[in-house]
Coordinates of C-alpha atoms in Angstrom, one line a residue:
M28 CA 0.0 0.0 0.0
N29 CA 1.3 3.5 -0.9
F30 CA -1.1 6.1 0.5
A31 CA -0.4 9.7 1.0
Y32 CA -2.4 12.9 0.6
T33 CA -1.4 15.4 -2.1
P34 CA -0.5 19.0 -1.2
A35 CA -3.8 20.1 -2.9
Q36 CA -5.8 17.7 -0.7
L37 CA -4.0 19.0 2.4
A38 CA -4.7 22.5 1.4
L39 CA -8.4 21.6 1.1
A40 CA -8.4 20.2 4.6
E41 CA -6.8 23.3 5.9
E42 CA -9.5 25.4 4.2
L43 CA -12.1 23.3 6.0
A44 CA -10.3 23.6 9.3
V45 CA -10.3 27.4 9.0
L46 CA -14.1 27.3 8.4
L47 CA -14.7 25.0 11.3
G48 CA -12.5 27.2 13.5
R49 CA -14.8 30.2 12.8
F50 CA -17.6 28.3 14.5
E51 CA -15.8 27.1 17.6
A52 CA -17.9 24.2 19.0
P53 CA -17.2 23.8 22.7
P54 CA -18.8 27.1 23.9
K55 CA -21.9 26.5 21.7
L56 CA -22.2 22.9 22.9
R57 CA -22.1 24.0 26.6
A58 CA -24.6 26.7 25.9
L59 CA -27.0 24.4 24.1
A60 CA -26.7 21.8 26.8
D61 CA -27.4 24.4 29.5
A62 CA -30.5 25.5 27.5
G63 CA -31.7 22.0 27.0
I64 CA -31.7 22.4 23.2
A65 CA -30.7 19.7 20.7
A66 CA -27.2 20.1 19.4
F67 CA -27.1 21.5 15.9
D68 CA -25.0 24.5 14.6
A69 CA -27.3 26.0 12.0
E70 CA -24.9 28.8 11.1
L71 CA -22.1 26.3 10.5
W72 CA -24.4 24.1 8.4
Q73 CA -25.3 27.1 6.2
A74 CA -21.7 28.0 5.8
L75 CA -20.9 24.4 4.7
A76 CA -23.6 24.5 2.2
E77 CA -22.6 27.9 0.8
Q78 CA -19.0 26.8 0.4
Q79 CA -20.3 23.6 -1.3
W80 CA -18.9 21.1 1.2
L81 CA -22.2 19.0 1.4
G82 CA -22.5 17.6 -2.1
H83 CA -19.0 16.8 -3.0
S84 CA -19.4 13.0 -3.3
M85 CA -21.7 13.4 -6.3
G86 CA -19.3 14.8 -8.8
P87 CA -18.6 18.3 -10.1
D88 CA -21.3 20.7 -11.2
Q89 CA -22.5 24.1 -10.2
H90 CA -23.5 23.0 -6.6
H91 CA -20.7 20.5 -5.7
R92 CA -17.0 20.2 -5.2
D93 CA -15.4 17.4 -7.1
L94 CA -14.0 15.6 -4.1
G95 CA -13.3 11.9 -3.9
T96 CA -12.8 9.3 -1.1
E97 CA -9.5 10.7 0.1
E98 CA -11.0 14.2 0.5
Q99 CA -14.0 12.7 2.4
T100 CA -11.6 11.1 4.9
L101 CA -10.0 14.5 5.5
V102 CA -13.4 16.1 6.0
A103 CA -14.2 13.5 8.6
Y104 CA -10.9 14.0 10.3
E105 CA -11.4 17.8 10.6
A106 CA -15.1 17.4 11.7
G107 CA -13.9 15.1 14.5
R108 CA -11.1 17.4 15.5
A109 CA -13.5 20.3 15.7
L110 CA -16.4 18.4 17.4
A111 CA -18.6 19.9 14.7
S112 CA -22.3 19.5 15.8
V113 CA -23.7 19.0 12.3
P114 CA -24.7 15.7 10.5
L115 CA -21.8 16.1 8.0
L116 CA -20.6 12.5 7.7
A117 CA -24.1 10.9 7.3
T118 CA -25.1 13.5 4.7
L119 CA -21.9 12.8 2.7
L120 CA -22.6 9.1 3.0
A121 CA -26.1 9.5 1.7
G122 CA -24.8 11.5 -1.3
Q123 CA -22.2 8.9 -2.0
A124 CA -24.7 6.0 -1.8
L125 CA -27.1 7.8 -4.1
N126 CA -24.3 8.5 -6.5
T127 CA -23.2 4.8 -6.4
A128 CA -26.8 3.7 -7.0
G129 CA -27.0 6.0 -10.0
S130 CA -29.9 7.9 -8.5
A131 CA -30.5 11.6 -8.9
A132 CA -33.1 11.7 -6.1
Y133 CA -32.4 14.2 -3.3
Q134 CA -29.0 15.2 -4.7
D135 CA -29.8 18.9 -5.2
E136 CA -31.3 19.1 -1.7
L137 CA -28.3 17.5 -0.2
A138 CA -25.9 19.9 -2.0
V139 CA -27.6 23.0 -0.7
G140 CA -28.1 21.7 2.8
A141 CA -31.9 21.3 2.5
L142 CA -31.7 17.6 3.5
R143 CA -29.9 16.8 6.7
V144 CA -29.3 13.0 7.1
A145 CA -28.8 10.9 10.2
L146 CA -27.2 7.5 10.2
C147 CA -28.5 4.3 11.9
L148 CA -27.0 1.1 10.5
P149 CA -26.9 -2.1 12.5
P150 CA -23.5 -3.5 13.6
P151 CA -21.8 -6.2 11.5
G152 CA -23.8 -9.5 11.8
A153 CA -26.7 -7.8 13.5
E154 CA -30.3 -7.4 12.2
T155 CA -31.3 -4.5 14.4
P156 CA -31.9 -1.6 14.5
A157 CA -33.7 -1.9 11.2
V158 CA -36.9 -0.9 9.4
A159 CA -39.4 -3.1 7.5
V160 CA -39.9 -1.9 3.9
S161 CA -43.0 -2.7 1.7
G162 CA -42.8 -1.2 -1.7
D163 CA -41.4 2.3 -1.2
K164 CA -42.7 2.7 2.4
A165 CA -40.7 2.0 5.5
S166 CA -41.9 1.4 9.1
G167 CA -40.3 0.5 12.3
R168 CA -38.4 1.9 15.3
L169 CA -34.8 3.1 15.1
S170 CA -32.8 3.9 18.3
P171 CA -30.5 5.5 19.1
V172 CA -30.2 7.8 16.1
A173 CA -27.5 10.5 16.5
D174 CA -28.9 13.8 15.1
G175 CA -32.3 12.2 14.9
L176 CA -34.1 15.3 16.2
V177 CA -32.8 17.6 13.5
A178 CA -32.5 15.1 10.5
D179 CA -34.8 15.3 7.4
A180 CA -33.9 11.7 6.5
V181 CA -32.2 8.7 8.0
L182 CA -29.8 6.3 6.3
C183 CA -30.8 2.9 7.6
A184 CA -31.2 -0.8 6.7
D185 CA -33.8 -3.5 6.7
A186 CA -33.5 -7.0 8.2
K187 CA -32.5 -8.4 4.8
G188 CA -29.4 -6.3 4.7
D189 CA -30.4 -3.6 2.2
A190 CA -29.8 0.1 2.8
W191 CA -32.5 2.7 2.5
L192 CA -32.8 6.5 2.7
V193 CA -36.0 7.1 4.6
D194 CA -37.6 10.6 4.3
L195 CA -38.6 11.9 7.7
R196 CA -40.2 15.2 6.5
R197 CA -43.7 13.9 6.2
P198 CA -45.8 13.5 9.4
T199 CA -44.9 9.8 9.5
A200 CA -42.2 9.8 12.1
R201 CA -42.4 10.5 15.8
R202 CA -39.2 11.6 17.5
R203 CA -38.2 11.2 21.2
Q204 CA -35.0 12.7 22.6
L205 CA -32.8 10.3 24.4
A206 CA -30.6 11.1 27.4
T207 CA -27.0 10.4 26.2
L208 CA -23.5 11.5 27.2
D209 CA -22.6 13.1 23.8
L210 CA -23.3 16.9 23.7
A211 CA -22.2 17.3 20.0
H212 CA -24.9 15.0 18.5
T213 CA -28.1 14.7 20.3
A214 CA -29.6 11.2 20.0
A215 CA -33.3 10.3 19.4
E216 CA -35.6 7.4 19.1
L217 CA -37.6 7.4 15.8
D218 CA -41.0 5.7 15.3
I219 CA -41.5 5.5 11.6
D220 CA -44.9 4.7 10.0
S221 CA -45.1 4.3 6.2
A222 CA -42.4 6.9 5.4
L223 CA -41.1 7.2 1.8
A224 CA -38.0 5.0 1.4
H225 CA -35.4 5.2 -1.4
P226 CA -33.3 2.0 -2.1
L227 CA -29.5 2.3 -1.8
G228 CA -28.4 -1.3 -2.4
P229 CA -26.6 -3.7 0.0
A230 CA -25.8 -2.2 3.4
D231 CA -22.5 -4.0 3.9
G232 CA -20.4 -1.8 1.7
L233 CA -22.1 1.3 3.0
R234 CA -21.4 0.1 6.6
A235 CA -17.7 -0.4 5.8
R236 CA -17.5 3.1 4.3
A237 CA -19.2 4.5 7.3
A238 CA -16.8 2.7 9.6
I239 CA -13.8 4.0 7.9
L240 CA -15.0 7.6 7.8
T241 CA -16.0 7.4 11.4
A242 CA -12.5 6.1 12.1
F243 CA -11.1 9.3 10.6
E244 CA -13.5 11.3 12.8
Q245 CA -12.3 9.5 15.8
L246 CA -8.7 10.0 14.8
G247 CA -9.3 13.7 14.5
G248 CA -10.8 13.8 17.9
A249 CA -7.8 11.8 19.3
Q250 CA -5.3 14.2 17.8
R251 CA -7.2 17.1 19.3
C252 CA -7.0 15.5 22.7
L253 CA -3.3 15.0 22.4
D254 CA -2.8 18.6 21.3
L255 CA -4.8 19.8 24.3
A256 CA -2.9 17.7 26.7
V257 CA 0.5 18.8 25.4
A258 CA -0.5 22.4 25.5
Y259 CA -1.6 22.1 29.1
A260 CA 1.5 20.1 30.1
K261 CA 3.6 23.1 28.8
E262 CA 1.7 25.8 30.6
R263 CA 0.8 24.1 33.9
Y264 CA 3.7 24.4 36.5
A265 CA 4.4 22.3 39.5
F266 CA 7.5 22.5 41.7
G267 CA 8.9 25.3 39.5
Q268 CA 8.7 23.5 36.2
P269 CA 6.1 22.5 33.6
I270 CA 4.3 19.3 34.4
G271 CA 5.3 18.1 31.0
A272 CA 8.9 17.8 32.2
F273 CA 8.0 15.0 34.6
Q274 CA 8.4 11.5 33.2
A275 CA 5.0 10.4 34.4
V276 CA 3.5 13.0 32.1
K277 CA 5.8 13.1 29.1
H278 CA 6.0 9.3 28.8
K279 CA 2.2 9.1 28.9
L280 CA 2.0 11.7 26.1
A281 CA 4.7 9.9 24.0
A282 CA 2.8 6.6 24.3
L283 CA -0.4 8.3 23.2
H284 CA 1.3 9.8 20.2
V285 CA 2.5 6.3 19.2
E286 CA -1.0 4.9 19.6
I287 CA -2.5 7.6 17.5
E288 CA 0.1 7.0 14.7
L289 CA -0.8 3.3 14.7
A290 CA -4.5 4.2 14.4
R291 CA -3.6 6.6 11.6
A292 CA -1.9 3.8 9.7
N293 CA -4.9 1.6 10.0
A294 CA -7.2 4.5 9.0
Y295 CA -5.0 5.1 5.9
Y296 CA -5.3 1.4 5.0
G297 CA -9.1 1.9 5.2
A298 CA -8.9 4.9 2.9
S299 CA -6.7 3.0 0.4
A300 CA -9.2 0.1 0.4
L301 CA -12.1 2.5 -0.2
T302 CA -10.2 3.9 -3.2
D303 CA -9.4 0.5 -4.6
A304 CA -13.0 -0.7 -4.1
D305 CA -11.9 -4.3 -3.4
P306 CA -14.7 -5.9 -1.3
T307 CA -12.4 -8.4 0.3
S308 CA -9.8 -6.0 1.6
L309 CA -12.5 -3.4 2.3
S310 CA -14.1 -5.5 5.0
L311 CA -10.7 -6.2 6.6
A312 CA -9.6 -2.6 6.4
A313 CA -12.9 -1.3 7.8
A314 CA -12.6 -3.6 10.8
L315 CA -8.9 -2.7 11.5
A316 CA -9.6 1.1 11.1
R317 CA -12.8 1.0 13.2
A318 CA -11.4 -1.1 16.1
S319 CA -8.1 0.8 16.3
A320 CA -9.6 4.3 16.1
T321 CA -12.3 3.5 18.7
D322 CA -9.8 2.3 21.3
T323 CA -7.4 5.2 20.5
Y324 CA -10.0 8.0 20.7
L325 CA -11.3 6.7 24.0
T326 CA -7.7 6.4 25.4
A327 CA -6.8 9.8 24.2
A328 CA -9.9 11.4 25.7
Q329 CA -9.3 9.7 29.1
E330 CA -5.6 10.6 29.2
C331 CA -6.3 14.2 28.2
L332 CA -8.7 14.6 31.0
H333 CA -6.3 13.0 33.5
I334 CA -3.4 15.2 32.5
H335 CA -5.7 18.3 33.0
G336 CA -6.2 17.1 36.6
G337 CA -9.0 18.7 38.4
V338 CA -9.5 21.2 35.6
G339 CA -10.4 18.4 33.3
F340 CA -13.5 17.6 35.2
T341 CA -14.9 21.2 35.1
W342 CA -17.7 22.2 32.7
A343 CA -15.4 24.8 31.0
C344 CA -12.7 22.3 29.9
E345 CA -13.0 20.8 26.4
A346 CA -11.6 17.4 27.5
H347 CA -14.9 16.0 28.8
L348 CA -16.6 16.9 25.5
H349 CA -14.2 14.6 23.7
L350 CA -14.7 11.8 26.3
R351 CA -18.4 12.0 25.8
R352 CA -18.0 12.0 22.0
A353 CA -15.6 9.0 22.2
R354 CA -18.1 7.1 24.3
A355 CA -20.9 7.8 21.8
L356 CA -18.8 6.8 18.8
E357 CA -17.7 3.6 20.6
A358 CA -21.3 2.4 20.6
A359 CA -22.2 3.6 17.1
L360 CA -22.0 0.9 14.3
G361 CA -21.0 -1.7 16.9
S362 CA -18.2 -1.8 19.4
A363 CA -14.5 -2.4 18.7
A364 CA -15.0 -6.0 19.9
V365 CA -17.7 -6.6 17.4
W366 CA -15.5 -5.3 14.5
R367 CA -12.5 -7.4 15.8
E368 CA -14.7 -10.5 15.5
G369 CA -14.8 -9.9 11.8
L370 CA -11.0 -10.1 11.6
V371 CA -11.0 -13.7 12.9
D372 CA -12.4 -15.2 9.7
S373 CA -10.9 -12.6 7.3
P374 CA -9.8 -14.5 4.1
V375 CA -7.0 -11.9 3.6
L376 CA -5.6 -12.5 7.1
L377 CA -6.0 -16.3 6.8
A378 CA -4.2 -16.3 3.4
S379 CA -1.3 -14.4 4.9
L380 CA -0.7 -17.0 7.7

């Protein structure tokens, strides 16, 4: 595997990072939580639409950027690093799935930000949560659905393993907010009754793509945790020197850096497999990327909080926001243990033994 981003791709990621930096998430997340309002940054969403970030998986035209798989991984990374409280990844996934299925449905709405999509796919080997589809109508209960309170559609699957984009804008879906740790993406329970459903093909490939993009989001969050911890270790003094000078702290930070780089290598393998579109290596790469990034983000968030000491447990500190997000992403799409089970029978790994 020879995978590396081009200077143009890195410049694009920097452009997105600048945009996300204009809408700093932590103060808004704390304010929304204090007010009891579902997390969603409408101003950021509008800015993303105006700068054509939402339709870039559907090819170039007057509403879209011509961005491919590698660029999508960079978008996911920056979104995770910024704790962006918008359904960006699920909306990009829906656009990619429609494009792959050769469907023009919803594409203009996705590109201009008029269709916000939530994601609720069952873990590998599981049949729930899922909807029952008859004709072009879907019914059933989906829970938990991140961003389910603000979504216009949900990308989900039926028990047969087919993926669907279910339109929630008709009065055919009841939403109930769930109490969860994550302050960046409020979760909901959706009761769907005869909602319009659009076919997207088999869910397995879509789940693998979702897992790899989520791994990049987790990687971005982990890197942000390390950066926060290093910055605090340099400015916090104890016994006349920065706490980063003590072995107990600097060795912990060095170990975390190594773990993040290992997770980054697995995520890059996933991005390479997505680009090659090889179903066999894609399932292996998705499992490796997903399991590695899940463990790493959780470890990074915990260590960041620990290095901040008592400050890390305060409402004003950003560290706990990442720990909450890491816990939420740990449960989405199945746990790291579930994805590791898929590695046991991988034909690629067995052939290499």
